[in-house]
Short mmCIF file of C-alpha atoms and ligand atoms in Angstrom, two decimals:
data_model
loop_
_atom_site.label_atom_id
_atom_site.label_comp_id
_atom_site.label_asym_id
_atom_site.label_seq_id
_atom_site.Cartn_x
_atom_site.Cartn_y
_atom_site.Cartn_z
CA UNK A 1495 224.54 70.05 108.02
CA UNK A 1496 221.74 72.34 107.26
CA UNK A 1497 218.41 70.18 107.94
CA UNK A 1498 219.81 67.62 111.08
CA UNK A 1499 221.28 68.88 114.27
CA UNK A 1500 223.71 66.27 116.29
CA UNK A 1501 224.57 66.97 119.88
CA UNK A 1502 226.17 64.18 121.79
CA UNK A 1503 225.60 63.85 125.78
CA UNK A 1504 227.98 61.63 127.44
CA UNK A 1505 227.03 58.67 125.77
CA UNK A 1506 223.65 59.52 123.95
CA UNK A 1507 223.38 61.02 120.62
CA UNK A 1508 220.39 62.99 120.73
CA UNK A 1509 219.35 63.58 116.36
CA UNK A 1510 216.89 66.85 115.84
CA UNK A 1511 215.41 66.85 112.33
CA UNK A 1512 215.64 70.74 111.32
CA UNK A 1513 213.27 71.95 109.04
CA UNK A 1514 210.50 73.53 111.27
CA UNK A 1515 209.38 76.13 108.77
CA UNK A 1516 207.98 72.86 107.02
CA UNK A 1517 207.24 71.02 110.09
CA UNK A 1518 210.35 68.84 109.83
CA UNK A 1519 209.23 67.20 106.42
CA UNK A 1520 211.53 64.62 104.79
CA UNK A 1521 213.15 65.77 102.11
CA UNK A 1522 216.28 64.05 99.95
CA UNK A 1523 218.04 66.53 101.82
CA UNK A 1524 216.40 65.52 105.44
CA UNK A 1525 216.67 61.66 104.88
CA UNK A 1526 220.38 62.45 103.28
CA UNK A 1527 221.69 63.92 106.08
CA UNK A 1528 219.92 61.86 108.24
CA UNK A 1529 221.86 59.14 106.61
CA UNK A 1530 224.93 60.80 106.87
CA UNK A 1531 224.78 61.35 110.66
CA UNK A 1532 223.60 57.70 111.72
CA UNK A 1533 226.80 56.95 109.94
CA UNK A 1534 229.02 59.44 111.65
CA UNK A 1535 227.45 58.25 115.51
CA UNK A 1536 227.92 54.36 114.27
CA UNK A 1537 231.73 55.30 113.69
CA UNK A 1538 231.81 56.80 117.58
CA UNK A 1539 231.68 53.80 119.02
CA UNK A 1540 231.41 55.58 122.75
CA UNK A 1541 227.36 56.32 121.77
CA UNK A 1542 225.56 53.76 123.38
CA UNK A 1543 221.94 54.96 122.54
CA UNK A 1544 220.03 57.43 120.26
CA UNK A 1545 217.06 60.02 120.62
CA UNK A 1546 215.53 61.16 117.82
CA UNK A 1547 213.39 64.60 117.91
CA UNK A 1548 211.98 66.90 115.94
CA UNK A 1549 212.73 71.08 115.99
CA UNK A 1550 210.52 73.44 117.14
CA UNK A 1551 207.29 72.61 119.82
CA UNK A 1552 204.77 71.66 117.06
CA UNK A 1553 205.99 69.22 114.70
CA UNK A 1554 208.29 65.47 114.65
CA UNK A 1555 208.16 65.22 111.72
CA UNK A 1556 205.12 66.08 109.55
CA UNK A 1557 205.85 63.77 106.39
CA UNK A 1558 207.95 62.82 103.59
CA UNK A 1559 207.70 66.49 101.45
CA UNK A 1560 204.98 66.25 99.50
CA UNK A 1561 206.08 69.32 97.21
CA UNK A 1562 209.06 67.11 96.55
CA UNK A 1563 207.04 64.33 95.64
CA UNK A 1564 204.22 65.71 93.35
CA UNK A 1565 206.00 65.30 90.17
CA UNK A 1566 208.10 62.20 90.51
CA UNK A 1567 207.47 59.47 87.68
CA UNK A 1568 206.83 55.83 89.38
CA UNK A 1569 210.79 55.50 88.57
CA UNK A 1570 211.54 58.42 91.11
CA UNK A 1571 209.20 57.40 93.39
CA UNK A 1572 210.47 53.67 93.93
CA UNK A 1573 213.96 55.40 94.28
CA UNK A 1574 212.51 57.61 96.64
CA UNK A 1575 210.59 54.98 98.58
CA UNK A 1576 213.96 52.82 98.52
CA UNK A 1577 216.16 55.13 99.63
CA UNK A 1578 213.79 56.41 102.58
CA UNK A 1579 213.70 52.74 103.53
CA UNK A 1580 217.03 52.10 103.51
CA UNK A 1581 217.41 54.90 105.96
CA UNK A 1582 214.70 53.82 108.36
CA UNK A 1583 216.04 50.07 108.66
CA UNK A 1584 219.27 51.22 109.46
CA UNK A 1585 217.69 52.67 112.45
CA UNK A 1586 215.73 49.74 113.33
CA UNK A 1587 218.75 47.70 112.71
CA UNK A 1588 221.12 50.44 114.10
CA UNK A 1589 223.99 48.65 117.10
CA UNK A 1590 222.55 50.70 119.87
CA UNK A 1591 218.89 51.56 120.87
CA UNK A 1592 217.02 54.72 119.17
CA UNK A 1593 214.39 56.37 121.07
CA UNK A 1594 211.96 58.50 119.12
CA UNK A 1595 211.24 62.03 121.29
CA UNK A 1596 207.59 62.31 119.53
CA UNK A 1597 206.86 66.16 119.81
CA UNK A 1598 204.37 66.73 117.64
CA UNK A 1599 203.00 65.95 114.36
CA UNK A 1600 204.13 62.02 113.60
CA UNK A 1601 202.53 61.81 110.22
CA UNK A 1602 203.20 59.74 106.92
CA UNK A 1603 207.05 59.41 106.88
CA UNK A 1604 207.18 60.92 110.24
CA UNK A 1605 205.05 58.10 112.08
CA UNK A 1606 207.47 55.78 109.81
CA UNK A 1607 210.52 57.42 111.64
CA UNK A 1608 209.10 56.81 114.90
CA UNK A 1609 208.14 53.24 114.26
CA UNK A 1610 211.38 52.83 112.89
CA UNK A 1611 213.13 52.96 116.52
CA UNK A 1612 213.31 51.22 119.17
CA UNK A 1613 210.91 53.13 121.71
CA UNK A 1614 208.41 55.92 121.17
CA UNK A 1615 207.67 58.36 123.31
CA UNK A 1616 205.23 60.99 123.46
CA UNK A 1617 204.65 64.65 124.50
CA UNK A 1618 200.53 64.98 124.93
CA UNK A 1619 200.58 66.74 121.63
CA UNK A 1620 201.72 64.58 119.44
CA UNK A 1621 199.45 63.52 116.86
CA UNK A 1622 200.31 60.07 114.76
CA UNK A 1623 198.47 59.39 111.63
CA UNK A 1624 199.57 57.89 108.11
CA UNK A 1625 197.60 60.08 105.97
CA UNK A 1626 198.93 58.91 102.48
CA UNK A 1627 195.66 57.19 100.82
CA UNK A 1628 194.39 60.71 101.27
CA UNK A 1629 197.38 62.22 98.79
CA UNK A 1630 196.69 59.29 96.96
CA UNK A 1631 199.71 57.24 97.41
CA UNK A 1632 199.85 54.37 100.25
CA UNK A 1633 202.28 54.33 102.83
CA UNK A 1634 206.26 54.59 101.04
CA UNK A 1635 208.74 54.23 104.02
CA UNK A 1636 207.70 51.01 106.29
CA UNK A 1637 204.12 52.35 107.63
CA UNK A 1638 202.09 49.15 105.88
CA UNK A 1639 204.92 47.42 107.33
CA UNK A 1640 205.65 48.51 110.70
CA UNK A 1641 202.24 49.64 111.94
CA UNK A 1642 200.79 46.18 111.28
CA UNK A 1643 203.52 44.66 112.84
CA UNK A 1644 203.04 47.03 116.54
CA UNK A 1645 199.61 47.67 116.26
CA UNK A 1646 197.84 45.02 114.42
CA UNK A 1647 196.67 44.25 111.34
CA UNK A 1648 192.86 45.27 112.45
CA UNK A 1649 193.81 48.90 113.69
CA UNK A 1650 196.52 49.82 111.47
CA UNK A 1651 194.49 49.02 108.34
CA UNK A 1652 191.81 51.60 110.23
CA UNK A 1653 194.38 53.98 110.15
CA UNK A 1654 195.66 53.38 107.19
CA UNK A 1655 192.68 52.83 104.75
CA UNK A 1656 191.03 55.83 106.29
CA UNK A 1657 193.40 58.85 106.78
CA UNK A 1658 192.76 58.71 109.92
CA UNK A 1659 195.09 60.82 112.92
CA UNK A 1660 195.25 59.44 116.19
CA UNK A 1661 196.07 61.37 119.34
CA UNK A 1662 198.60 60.51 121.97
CA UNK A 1663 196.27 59.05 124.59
CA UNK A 1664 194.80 56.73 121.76
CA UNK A 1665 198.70 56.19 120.72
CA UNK A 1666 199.24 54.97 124.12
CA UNK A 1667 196.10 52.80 124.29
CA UNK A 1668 196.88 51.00 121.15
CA UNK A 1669 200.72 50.19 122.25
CA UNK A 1670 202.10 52.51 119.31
CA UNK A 1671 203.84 54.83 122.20
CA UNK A 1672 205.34 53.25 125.30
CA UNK A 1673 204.99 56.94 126.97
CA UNK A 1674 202.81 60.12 127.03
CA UNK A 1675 204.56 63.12 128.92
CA UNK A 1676 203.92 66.76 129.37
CA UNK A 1677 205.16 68.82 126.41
CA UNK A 1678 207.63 70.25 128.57
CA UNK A 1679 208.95 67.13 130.34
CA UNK A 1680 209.58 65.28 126.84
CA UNK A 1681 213.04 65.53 126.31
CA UNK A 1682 213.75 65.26 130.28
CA UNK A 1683 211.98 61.63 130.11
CA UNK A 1684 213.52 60.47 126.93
CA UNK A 1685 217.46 61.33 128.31
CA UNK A 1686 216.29 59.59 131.62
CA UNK A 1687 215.82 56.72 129.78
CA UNK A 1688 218.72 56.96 127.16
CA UNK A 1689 220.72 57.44 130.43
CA UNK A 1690 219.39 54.69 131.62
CA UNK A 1691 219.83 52.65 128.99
CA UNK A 1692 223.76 53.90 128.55
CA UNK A 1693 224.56 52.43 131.75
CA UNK A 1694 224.42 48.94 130.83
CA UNK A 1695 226.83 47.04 128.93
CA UNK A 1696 226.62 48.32 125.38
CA UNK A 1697 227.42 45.14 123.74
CA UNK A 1698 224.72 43.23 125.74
CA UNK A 1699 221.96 45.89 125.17
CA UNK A 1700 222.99 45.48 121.05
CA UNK A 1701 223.03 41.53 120.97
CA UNK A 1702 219.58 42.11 123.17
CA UNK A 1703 217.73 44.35 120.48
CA UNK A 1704 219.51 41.74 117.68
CA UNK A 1705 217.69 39.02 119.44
CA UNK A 1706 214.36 40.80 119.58
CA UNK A 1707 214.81 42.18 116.34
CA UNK A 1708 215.58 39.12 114.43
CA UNK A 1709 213.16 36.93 116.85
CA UNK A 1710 210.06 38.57 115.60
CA UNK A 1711 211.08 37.52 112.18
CA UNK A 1712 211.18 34.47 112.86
CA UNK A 1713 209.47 30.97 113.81
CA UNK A 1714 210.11 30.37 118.43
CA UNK A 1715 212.44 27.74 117.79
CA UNK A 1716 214.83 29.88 115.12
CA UNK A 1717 213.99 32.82 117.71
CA UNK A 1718 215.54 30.61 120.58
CA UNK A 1719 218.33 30.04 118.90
CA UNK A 1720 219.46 33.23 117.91
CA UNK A 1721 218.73 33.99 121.33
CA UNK A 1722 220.99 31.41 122.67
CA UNK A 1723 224.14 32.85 120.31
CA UNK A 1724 223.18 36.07 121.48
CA UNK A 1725 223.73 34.99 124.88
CA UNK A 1726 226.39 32.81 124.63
CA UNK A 1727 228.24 35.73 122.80
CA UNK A 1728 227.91 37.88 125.52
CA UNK A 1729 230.41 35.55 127.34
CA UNK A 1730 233.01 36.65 125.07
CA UNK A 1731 233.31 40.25 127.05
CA UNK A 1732 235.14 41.72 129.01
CA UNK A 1733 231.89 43.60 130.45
CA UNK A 1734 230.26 40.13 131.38
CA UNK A 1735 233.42 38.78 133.98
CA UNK A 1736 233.26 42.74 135.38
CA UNK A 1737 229.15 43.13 136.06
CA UNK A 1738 229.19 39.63 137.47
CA UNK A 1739 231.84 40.20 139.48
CA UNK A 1740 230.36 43.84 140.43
CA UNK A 1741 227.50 42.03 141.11
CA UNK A 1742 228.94 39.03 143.61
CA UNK A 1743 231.63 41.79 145.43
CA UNK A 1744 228.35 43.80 145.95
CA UNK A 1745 229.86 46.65 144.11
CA UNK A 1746 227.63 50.13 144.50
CA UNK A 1747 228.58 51.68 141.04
CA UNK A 1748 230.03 50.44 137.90
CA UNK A 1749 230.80 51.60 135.17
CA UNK A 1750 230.86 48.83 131.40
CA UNK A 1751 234.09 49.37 129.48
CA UNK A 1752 231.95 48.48 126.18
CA UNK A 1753 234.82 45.46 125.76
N1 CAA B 2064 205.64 68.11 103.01
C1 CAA B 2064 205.98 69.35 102.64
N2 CAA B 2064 205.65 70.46 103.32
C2 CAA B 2064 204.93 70.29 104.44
C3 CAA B 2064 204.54 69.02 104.91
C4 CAA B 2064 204.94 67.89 104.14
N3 CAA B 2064 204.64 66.64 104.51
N4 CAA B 2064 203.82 69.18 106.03
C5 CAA B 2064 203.76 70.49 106.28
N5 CAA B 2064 204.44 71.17 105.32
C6 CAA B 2064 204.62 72.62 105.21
C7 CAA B 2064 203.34 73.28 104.71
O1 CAA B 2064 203.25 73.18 103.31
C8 CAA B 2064 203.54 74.70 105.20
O2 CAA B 2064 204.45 75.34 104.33
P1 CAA B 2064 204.17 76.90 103.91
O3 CAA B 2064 204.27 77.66 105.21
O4 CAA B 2064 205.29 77.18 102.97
O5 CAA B 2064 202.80 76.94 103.33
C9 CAA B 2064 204.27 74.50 106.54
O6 CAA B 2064 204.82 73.18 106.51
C10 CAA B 2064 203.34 74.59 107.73
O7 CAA B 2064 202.28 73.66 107.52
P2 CAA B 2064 200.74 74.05 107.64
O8 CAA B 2064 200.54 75.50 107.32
O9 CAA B 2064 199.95 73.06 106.86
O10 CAA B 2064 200.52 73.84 109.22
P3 CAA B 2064 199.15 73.47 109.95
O11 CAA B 2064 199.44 73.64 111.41
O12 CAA B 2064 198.01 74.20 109.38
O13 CAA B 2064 198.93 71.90 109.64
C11 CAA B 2064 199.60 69.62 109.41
C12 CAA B 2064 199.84 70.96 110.12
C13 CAA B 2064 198.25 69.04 109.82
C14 CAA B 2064 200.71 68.66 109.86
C15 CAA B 2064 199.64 69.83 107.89
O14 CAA B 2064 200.82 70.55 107.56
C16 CAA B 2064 199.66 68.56 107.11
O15 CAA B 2064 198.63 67.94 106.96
N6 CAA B 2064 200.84 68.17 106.55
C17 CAA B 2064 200.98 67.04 105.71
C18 CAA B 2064 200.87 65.73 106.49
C19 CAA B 2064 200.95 64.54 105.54
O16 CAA B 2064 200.08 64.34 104.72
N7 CAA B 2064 202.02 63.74 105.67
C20 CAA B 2064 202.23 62.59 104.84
C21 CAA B 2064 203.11 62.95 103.68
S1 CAA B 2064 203.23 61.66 102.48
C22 CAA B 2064 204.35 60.55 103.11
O17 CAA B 2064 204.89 60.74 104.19
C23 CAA B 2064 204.65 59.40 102.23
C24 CAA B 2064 205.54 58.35 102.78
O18 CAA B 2064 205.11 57.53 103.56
C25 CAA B 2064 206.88 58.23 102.33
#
């Protein structure tokens, strides 16, 4: 693939969106092969979480590609806006956990991505912003969506209705980042984590983020008892009779089978 890089660490699949000459915009090309690969990991079922970057030091991703975008008739654009959502939800809805590595400009579609995963976090460069009224379009892949939905209504209709870019400190303040790092210690933190994350049972971890996911979007009681099928499922596996047992022998490592 020409615009996504995929490199695969013992169990984390770390994505790089590869466009830097244009700062990691979105093309059809970008969200197509973006598409392609969260296929391609979903089929290896021995990745147990995700990290998203962007290439280069300066830019996530910097937008969907507005030269791509100038000329398309409202048809094209709800294709467009369709297809770029489709992409993003499969993320949010992906089996394992996606953290966004936020190296730089987050912007329009970019900001989308990120909001799109599970966790974001930050180098102290990154800049996050969804600067679409400005083009004169709103928000196409999630942002009036998403950013109401982390943020708050209040704050992300500042952001929104005014153009207006936010740095990484103000990310953090306003929950849209769980993380600000040193540029340089970025990618260290986020494998930490994925690493982290990869050592628990995999099919826990995924009926964990179904739960939350599908929680939110719903009334407590519904929420409770998706919750409680999400548990209960969990006694299905062969992973839940081996870390309770790990746990009761007072075994010092162990290691999930993902069963
Ligand atoms: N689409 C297409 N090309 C882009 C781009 C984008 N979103 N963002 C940057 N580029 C290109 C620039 O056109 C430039 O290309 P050339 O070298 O060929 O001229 C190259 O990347 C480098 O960009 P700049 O020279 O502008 O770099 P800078 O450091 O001066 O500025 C920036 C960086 C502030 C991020 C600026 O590039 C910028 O404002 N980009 C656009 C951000 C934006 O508006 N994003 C929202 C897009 S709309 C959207 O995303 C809709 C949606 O929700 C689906």
């Amino acid at each position: 693939m020409e615009t996504i890089l995929l490199n695969t660490e013992n169990h984390v699949a770390i994505i790089t969106i590869n466009r830097e000459k244009a700062l990691n915009a979105l093309s059809t090309q970008v969200l197509t092969e973006l598409n392609q690969t969260l296929d391609e990991i979903n089929a290896n079922k021995d990745v147990y979480c995700i990290i998203i970057t962007g290439a280069g030091a300066k830019s996530f991703v910097a937008g969907a590609d507005i030269a791509e975008m100038k000329d398309k008739s409202v048809e094209e654009a709800a294709t467009y806006g369709q297809f770029g959502n489709e992409v993003f939800r499969k993320i949010e809805t992906f089996r394992c956990p996606v953290i966004a590595a936020v190296n730089g400009f987050a912007l329009g579609g970019g900001c989308e991505l990120a909001m799109s995963c599970d966790i974001r976090l930050a180098a102290e460069n990154a800049v996050f912003g969804q600067p679409e009224v400005g083009l004169g379009i709103t928000p196409g892949f999630g942002g009036t969506q998403r950013l109401a939905r982390l943020v708050g209504a209040g704050v992300a209709k500042e952001m929104i209705f005014g153009a207006r870019n936010i740095k990484a400190d103000r990310a953090y303040a306003i929950g849209l980042v769980n993380a600000v790092y040193p540029a340089e210690e970025l990618m260290g933190a986020a494998m930490k984590m994925a690493n982290g994350i990869a050592k628990n049972a995999p099919i826990a971890v995924a009926n964990a983020k179904r739960a939350i996911n599908d929680g939110l979007q719903s009334d407590i009681d519904s929420g409770i008892a998706i919750e409680v099928k999400e548990f209960a499922d969990c006694f299905r596996t062969e992973d839940q009779t081996y870390g309770m047992t790990c746990f009761l022998e007072k075994a010092k490592e162990k290691t999930f089978s993902n069963k």
